[in-house]
C-alpha positions as semicolon CSV with decimal commas, in nm:
position;residue;x (nm);y (nm);z (nm)
1;S;0,023;0,007;0,015
2;S;0,076;0,402;-0,046
3;S;-0,067;0,648;0,167
4;G;0,159;0,935;0,002
5;D;0,290;1,147;0,256
6;W;0,016;1,042;0,520
7;D;0,169;0,819;0,766
8;S;-0,060;0,512;0,803
9;V;-0,090;0,171;0,988
10;L;-0,265;-0,125;0,799
11;A;-0,408;-0,356;1,012
12;I;-0,632;-0,717;0,892
13;Y;-0,876;-0,825;1,181
14;T;-1,096;-1,073;1,212
15;G;-1,464;-1,050;1,406
16;S;-1,809;-0,991;1,423
17;S;-1,809;-0,674;1,612
18;L;-1,538;-0,338;1,708
19;G;-1,522;-0,493;2,115
20;A;-1,492;-0,841;1,914
21;L;-1,175;-0,813;1,662
22;T;-0,888;-1,086;1,627
23;E;-0,566;-0,887;1,450
24;V;-0,461;-1,158;1,180
25;A;-0,149;-0,930;1,077
26;A;-0,029;-0,601;1,124
27;A;0,203;-0,338;0,945
28;N;0,294;-0,062;1,144
29;T;0,631;0,081;1,039
30;V;0,714;0,466;1,052
31;G;0,632;0,537;0,685
32;T;0,408;0,526;0,407
33;N;0,475;0,288;0,221
34;L;0,348;-0,074;0,347
35;H;0,364;-0,451;0,288
36;L;0,176;-0,714;0,461
37;E;0,118;-1,060;0,379
38;F;-0,075;-1,307;0,559
39;G;-0,299;-1,652;0,527
40;V;-0,662;-1,689;0,477
41;T;-0,879;-1,932;0,515
42;G;-1,221;-1,957;0,325
43;G;-1,593;-1,850;0,441
44;T;-1,388;-1,593;0,631
45;T;-1,411;-1,206;0,647
46;Y;-1,190;-1,025;0,700
47;R;-1,128;-0,641;0,817
48;L;-0,878;-0,438;0,681
49;V;-0,807;-0,110;0,959
50;V;-0,638;0,176;0,861
51;D;-0,513;0,496;1,064
52;G;-0,220;0,713;1,164
53;H;0,078;0,744;1,352
54;N;0,053;1,005;1,622
55;G;-0,292;1,116;1,562
56;D;-0,202;1,166;1,208
57;N;-0,574;1,042;1,124
58;W;-0,626;1,165;0,789
59;G;-0,485;1,142;0,416
60;R;-0,491;1,018;0,079
61;F;-0,449;0,585;0,086
62;D;-0,387;0,359;-0,210
63;L;-0,443;-0,021;-0,144
64;V;-0,259;-0,280;-0,390
65;W;-0,350;-0,596;-0,262
66;A;-0,329;-0,981;-0,478
67;Y;-0,419;-1,339;-0,391
68;D;-0,190;-1,601;-0,408
69;P;-0,451;-1,980;-0,364
70;Y;-0,095;-2,166;-0,320
71;G;0,099;-2,249;-0,018
72;D;0,412;-2,312;-0,161
73;T;0,563;-2,181;-0,475
74;F;0,855;-2,396;-0,675
75;Q;1,089;-2,300;-0,905
76;V;1,189;-2,606;-1,153
77;T;1,526;-2,489;-1,290
78;K;1,601;-2,754;-1,511
79;T;1,525;-2,998;-1,765
80;E;1,747;-3,324;-1,660
81;D;1,590;-3,522;-1,464
82;T;1,744;-3,590;-1,146
83;N;1,615;-3,632;-0,769
84;D;1,897;-3,550;-0,491
85;G;1,600;-3,488;-0,226
86;A;1,621;-3,094;-0,241
87;C;1,407;-2,830;-0,467
88;D;1,631;-2,544;-0,389
89;A;1,815;-2,327;-0,692
90;D;1,919;-2,629;-0,790
91;C;1,547;-2,784;-0,910
92;S;1,391;-3,085;-1,174
93;L;1,078;-3,127;-1,248
94;R;1,086;-3,489;-1,014
95;E;1,220;-3,281;-0,699
96;A;0,972;-3,055;-0,738
97;V;0,672;-3,329;-0,751
98;A;0,864;-3,503;-0,452
99;A;0,870;-3,187;-0,235
100;T;0,494;-3,106;-0,335
101;N;0,409;-3,462;-0,154
102;L;0,546;-3,308;0,218
103;T;0,342;-3,023;0,254
104;G;-0,003;-2,987;0,369
105;G;-0,140;-2,702;0,109
106;D;-0,194;-2,661;-0,277
107;D;0,125;-2,614;-0,383
108;L;0,271;-2,428;-0,780
109;I;0,524;-2,541;-0,928
110;H;0,631;-2,358;-1,248
111;L;0,737;-2,530;-1,561
112;P;0,933;-2,328;-1,800
113;S;0,960;-2,402;-2,161
114;G;1,187;-2,716;-2,255
115;T;1,167;-3,098;-2,291
116;Y;1,150;-3,241;-1,959
117;T;1,286;-3,600;-2,058
118;L;1,208;-3,891;-1,812
119;T;1,550;-4,089;-1,745
120;H;1,529;-4,146;-1,335
121;P;1,512;-4,537;-1,232
122;D;1,282;-4,408;-1,013
123;K;1,011;-4,395;-1,364
124;G;0,749;-4,209;-1,313
125;M;0,615;-3,926;-1,069
126;Y;0,347;-4,000;-0,829
127;L;0,175;-3,738;-0,629
128;E;0,120;-3,936;-0,302
129;R;0,002;-3,645;-0,051
130;E;-0,262;-3,683;0,185
131;T;-0,432;-3,361;0,132
132;G;-0,433;-3,066;-0,144
133;T;-0,314;-3,027;-0,496
134;T;-0,013;-3,023;-0,691
135;S;-0,056;-2,763;-1,006
136;I;0,184;-2,787;-1,258
137;L;0,172;-2,481;-1,499
138;G;0,360;-2,504;-1,804
139;A;0,433;-2,232;-2,037
140;G;0,225;-2,361;-2,307
141;R;0,205;-2,674;-2,470
142;E;0,368;-2,601;-2,778
143;V;0,695;-2,533;-2,555
144;T;0,676;-2,777;-2,249
145;I;0,706;-3,143;-2,319
146;I;0,739;-3,412;-2,061
147;D;0,858;-3,714;-2,224
148;A;0,858;-4,046;-2,080
149;A;1,077;-4,200;-2,389
150;G;1,423;-4,138;-2,231
151;L;1,330;-4,429;-1,968
152;E;1,388;-4,642;-2,240
153;A;1,719;-4,636;-2,184
154;L;1,731;-4,823;-1,877
155;P;1,785;-5,184;-1,794
156;G;1,502;-5,352;-1,973
157;G;1,445;-5,145;-2,277
158;V;1,141;-5,024;-2,320
159;Y;1,004;-5,276;-2,059
160;A;1,159;-5,025;-1,837
161;R;0,935;-4,753;-1,953
162;S;0,632;-4,625;-1,776
163;R;0,365;-4,326;-1,721
164;I;0,441;-3,986;-1,588
165;F;0,223;-3,899;-1,348
166;G;0,053;-4,100;-1,061
167;V;-0,214;-3,975;-0,872
168;D;-0,292;-4,153;-0,553
169;Y;-0,585;-4,135;-0,306
170;H;-0,683;-3,842;-0,193
171;A;-0,410;-3,608;-0,402
172;G;-0,474;-3,371;-0,609
173;L;-0,300;-3,325;-0,985
174;E;-0,356;-3,029;-1,235
175;L;-0,179;-2,989;-1,533
176;V;-0,223;-2,610;-1,741
177;G;-0,025;-2,555;-2,057
178;V;0,241;-2,884;-2,090
179;T;0,211;-3,198;-2,350
180;L;0,267;-3,567;-2,228
181;T;0,376;-3,833;-2,436
182;G;0,633;-4,089;-2,413
183;G;0,438;-4,323;-2,141
184;Y;0,455;-4,640;-2,167
185;T;0,216;-4,931;-1,941
186;V;0,238;-5,227;-2,106
187;V;0,364;-5,454;-1,880
188;G;0,305;-5,458;-1,477
189;D;0,084;-5,181;-1,334
190;K;-0,110;-5,146;-1,685
191;D;-0,407;-4,862;-1,649
192;G;-0,295;-4,452;-1,827
193;G;0,029;-4,458;-2,099
194;A;0,067;-4,079;-1,966
195;I;-0,131;-4,088;-1,607
196;V;-0,313;-4,291;-1,362
197;S;-0,509;-4,152;-1,061
198;W;-0,693;-4,388;-0,840
199;N;-0,933;-4,193;-0,608
200;G;-0,739;-3,903;-0,687
201;A;-0,859;-3,501;-0,816
202;L;-0,732;-3,505;-1,202
203;T;-0,732;-3,159;-1,380
204;I;-0,625;-3,126;-1,691
205;I;-0,600;-2,737;-1,869
206;D;-0,459;-2,659;-2,239
207;C;-0,258;-2,987;-2,250
208;L;-0,158;-3,210;-2,552
209;I;-0,195;-3,567;-2,461
210;E;-0,007;-3,761;-2,749
211;G;0,227;-4,068;-2,819
212;N;0,117;-4,306;-2,539
213;V;0,032;-4,643;-2,485
214;S;-0,122;-4,879;-2,197
215;G;-0,158;-5,220;-2,140
216;E;-0,508;-5,189;-2,073
217;N;-0,752;-4,892;-1,989
218;G;-0,697;-4,512;-2,096
219;G;-0,387;-4,521;-2,409
220;G;-0,348;-4,114;-2,307
221;F;-0,474;-4,165;-1,929
222;A;-0,678;-4,335;-1,697
223;S;-0,896;-4,182;-1,394
224;F;-1,054;-4,467;-1,183
225;Y;-1,329;-4,341;-0,854
226;G;-1,244;-3,967;-0,829
227;T;-1,289;-3,678;-1,017
228;T;-1,182;-3,551;-1,359
229;V;-1,173;-3,223;-1,524
230;I;-1,060;-3,162;-1,931
231;S;-1,054;-2,829;-2,038
232;N;-0,932;-2,700;-2,369
233;T;-0,697;-3,008;-2,428
234;I;-0,600;-3,241;-2,745
235;I;-0,628;-3,604;-2,721
236;R;-0,525;-3,717;-2,980
237;G;-0,246;-4,067;-3,100
238;N;-0,256;-4,267;-2,788
239;N;-0,317;-4,627;-2,770
240;T;-0,346;-4,965;-2,597
241;D;-0,135;-5,314;-2,690
242;P;-0,367;-5,485;-2,727
243;P;-0,608;-5,247;-2,895
244;E;-0,930;-5,412;-2,827
245;Y;-0,884;-5,197;-2,464
246;T;-0,907;-4,881;-2,636
């Protein structure tokens, strides 16, 4: 916020009456530019209070605000498929997904343009969180590509390949602006060439799912018992092997 030449105080409260307010956060540093961050809970009414220091009780006050629905934000910094147990300044997509499994809220992963070829022996990436959704925001399906075909270089050749994402019970996965290709689940757990969701929440927006193969249900993806939302997404050129499961 900016209050021009007015030395102001900014505070946030909850409560239904003036005599029963509970302070949530406050910025009362002397000065005319104040910055305040605080967490919010759905269904709660928050009351904003503006005042002045030392009897300076009037003036102009400009409020600029933004709402970030995500608990934690992770920035992928490389296309290599590594996993050293941390998503820091050197962070792969796999490391970012693993980090969101350890939080309790809704998290955002920024995935820049590039081709992210899976090569790690852990193969697919799995959302195993107890609550919350992991949102992966790409730079556009034309330029942000996640390719599982690289797993063929592991021992076992083509049969070492796997799906790209698995969504476990109660977890959520939201994909925006990415391409998923190269998923292959012909042996072992055969459902969902690129994605399988077991009673999870799956949302796919502005994506391309192409060139994936499963051994049973869902050459592109399979979702069982949970919720699935698909918007403005191209799903083409996915197959099952044998084909009667298409």
